[in-house]
């Protein structure tokens, strides 16, 4: 209901049918060189830098929730999700294998930017990562044909084919049993 209302607000303000509005997922990262301690983070400027501007692996880091001091231009910031079956590497800006003996890893803050569907473009390969409410990954089948535990698919950048992540059971969870 919350995500539908976010899409609905965008559709109404842009005079679009809600069926033509969806979320473009932006993983919130920041460049280390561009942020001296006194500067403010600008999510719009860092959201999708051109491929030619990508820097070395270690020049990006995740953003902490307290660093986001302003509302997004459209959509919402999502914080507190967990990845199971893989992790997000801020240096490579993509999904990677889990660290040894790591069952769950924190997902960076995601900007679910509301956009007109034809405007949504990703600069590389993405994996439609299922988001579940709990780690049980099962629930009662609803009238939509989805489990009541399933929320939606989130597109995360990756360097492997989707089958790679499907075999690993990669998913996002809104809560974990233990950490």
PDB file of N, CA, C and O in Angstrom, residues 84-86 96-98 127 137 160-171:
ATOM      1  N   UNK A  84      20.613 -11.893   1.182  1.00  0.00           N
ATOM      2  CA  UNK A  84      20.946 -13.276   1.508  1.00  0.00           C
ATOM      3  C   UNK A  84      21.365 -13.961   0.212  1.00  0.00           C
ATOM      4  O   UNK A  84      20.692 -13.822  -0.807  1.00  0.00           O
ATOM      5  N   UNK A  85      22.497 -14.658   0.238  1.00  0.00           N
ATOM      6  CA  UNK A  85      22.990 -15.336  -0.956  1.00  0.00           C
ATOM      7  C   UNK A  85      23.966 -14.501  -1.759  1.00  0.00           C
ATOM      8  O   UNK A  85      24.385 -14.896  -2.840  1.00  0.00           O
ATOM      9  N   UNK A  86      24.344 -13.337  -1.238  1.00  0.00           N
ATOM     10  CA  UNK A  86      25.289 -12.462  -1.918  1.00  0.00           C
ATOM     11  C   UNK A  86      25.444 -11.184  -1.119  1.00  0.00           C
ATOM     12  O   UNK A  86      24.893 -11.042  -0.025  1.00  0.00           O
ATOM     13  N   UNK A  96      28.018  -9.158  -5.516  1.00  0.00           N
ATOM     14  CA  UNK A  96      29.174 -10.049  -5.470  1.00  0.00           C
ATOM     15  C   UNK A  96      28.841 -11.240  -4.587  1.00  0.00           C
ATOM     16  O   UNK A  96      27.834 -11.251  -3.889  1.00  0.00           O
ATOM     17  N   UNK A  97      29.740 -12.221  -4.590  1.00  0.00           N
ATOM     18  CA  UNK A  97      29.566 -13.394  -3.725  1.00  0.00           C
ATOM     19  C   UNK A  97      29.621 -12.967  -2.264  1.00  0.00           C
ATOM     20  O   UNK A  97      30.290 -11.989  -1.921  1.00  0.00           O
ATOM     21  N   UNK A  98      28.941 -13.722  -1.420  1.00  0.00           N
ATOM     22  CA  UNK A  98      28.992 -13.460   0.021  1.00  0.00           C
ATOM     23  C   UNK A  98      30.398 -13.688   0.541  1.00  0.00           C
ATOM     24  O   UNK A  98      31.164 -14.484  -0.020  1.00  0.00           O
ATOM     25  N   UNK A 127      19.956  -7.520 -11.891  1.00  0.00           N
ATOM     26  CA  UNK A 127      19.271  -8.748 -11.485  1.00  0.00           C
ATOM     27  C   UNK A 127      18.001  -8.351 -10.757  1.00  0.00           C
ATOM     28  O   UNK A 127      18.033  -7.515  -9.849  1.00  0.00           O
ATOM     29  N   UNK A 137      10.565 -17.077   3.096  1.00  0.00           N
ATOM     30  CA  UNK A 137      10.360 -17.131   1.651  1.00  0.00           C
ATOM     31  C   UNK A 137       9.132 -17.944   1.269  1.00  0.00           C
ATOM     32  O   UNK A 137       9.049 -18.544   0.210  1.00  0.00           O
ATOM     33  N   UNK A 160      27.216 -10.728 -13.263  1.00  0.00           N
ATOM     34  CA  UNK A 160      26.956 -12.125 -13.632  1.00  0.00           C
ATOM     35  C   UNK A 160      25.579 -12.231 -14.284  1.00  0.00           C
ATOM     36  O   UNK A 160      24.722 -11.375 -14.090  1.00  0.00           O
ATOM     37  N   UNK A 161      25.375 -13.317 -15.000  1.00  0.00           N
ATOM     38  CA  UNK A 161      24.063 -13.598 -15.589  1.00  0.00           C
ATOM     39  C   UNK A 161      23.059 -13.872 -14.461  1.00  0.00           C
ATOM     40  O   UNK A 161      23.439 -14.329 -13.379  1.00  0.00           O
ATOM     41  N   UNK A 162      21.773 -13.621 -14.706  1.00  0.00           N
ATOM     42  CA  UNK A 162      20.758 -13.866 -13.672  1.00  0.00           C
ATOM     43  C   UNK A 162      20.766 -15.296 -13.122  1.00  0.00           C
ATOM     44  O   UNK A 162      20.531 -15.504 -11.934  1.00  0.00           O
ATOM     45  N   UNK A 163      21.059 -16.295 -13.977  1.00  0.00           N
ATOM     46  CA  UNK A 163      21.084 -17.686 -13.498  1.00  0.00           C
ATOM     47  C   UNK A 163      22.080 -17.879 -12.367  1.00  0.00           C
ATOM     48  O   UNK A 163      21.873 -18.713 -11.476  1.00  0.00           O
ATOM     49  N   UNK A 164      23.172 -17.149 -12.388  1.00  0.00           N
ATOM     50  CA  UNK A 164      24.181 -17.231 -11.333  1.00  0.00           C
ATOM     51  C   UNK A 164      23.567 -16.910  -9.973  1.00  0.00           C
ATOM     52  O   UNK A 164      23.769 -17.617  -8.997  1.00  0.00           O
ATOM     53  N   UNK A 165      22.785 -15.828  -9.925  1.00  0.00           N
ATOM     54  CA  UNK A 165      22.190 -15.391  -8.659  1.00  0.00           C
ATOM     55  C   UNK A 165      20.980 -16.231  -8.284  1.00  0.00           C
ATOM     56  O   UNK A 165      20.710 -16.438  -7.103  1.00  0.00           O
ATOM     57  N   UNK A 166      20.278 -16.755  -9.278  1.00  0.00           N
ATOM     58  CA  UNK A 166      19.147 -17.646  -8.987  1.00  0.00           C
ATOM     59  C   UNK A 166      19.655 -18.913  -8.321  1.00  0.00           C
ATOM     60  O   UNK A 166      19.078 -19.388  -7.330  1.00  0.00           O
ATOM     61  N   UNK A 167      20.756 -19.491  -8.820  1.00  0.00           N
ATOM     62  CA  UNK A 167      21.328 -20.703  -8.217  1.00  0.00           C
ATOM     63  C   UNK A 167      21.793 -20.458  -6.780  1.00  0.00           C
ATOM     64  O   UNK A 167      21.804 -21.368  -5.970  1.00  0.00           O
ATOM     65  N   UNK A 168      22.190 -19.243  -6.464  1.00  0.00           N
ATOM     66  CA  UNK A 168      22.631 -18.919  -5.110  1.00  0.00           C
ATOM     67  C   UNK A 168      21.476 -18.513  -4.202  1.00  0.00           C
ATOM     68  O   UNK A 168      21.659 -18.276  -3.024  1.00  0.00           O
ATOM     69  N   UNK A 169      20.306 -18.402  -4.762  1.00  0.00           N
ATOM     70  CA  UNK A 169      19.142 -18.042  -3.954  1.00  0.00           C
ATOM     71  C   UNK A 169      19.199 -16.614  -3.450  1.00  0.00           C
ATOM     72  O   UNK A 169      18.697 -16.314  -2.360  1.00  0.00           O
ATOM     73  N   UNK A 170      19.788 -15.718  -4.231  1.00  0.00           N
ATOM     74  CA  UNK A 170      19.924 -14.324  -3.806  1.00  0.00           C
ATOM     75  C   UNK A 170      18.560 -13.682  -3.640  1.00  0.00           C
ATOM     76  O   UNK A 170      17.692 -13.809  -4.496  1.00  0.00           O
ATOM     77  N   UNK A 171      18.376 -13.006  -2.521  1.00  0.00           N
ATOM     78  CA  UNK A 171      17.148 -12.262  -2.296  1.00  0.00           C
ATOM     79  C   UNK A 171      17.419 -11.124  -1.308  1.00  0.00           C
ATOM     80  O   UNK A 171      18.446 -11.102  -0.651  1.00  0.00           O
TER      81      UNK A 171
END
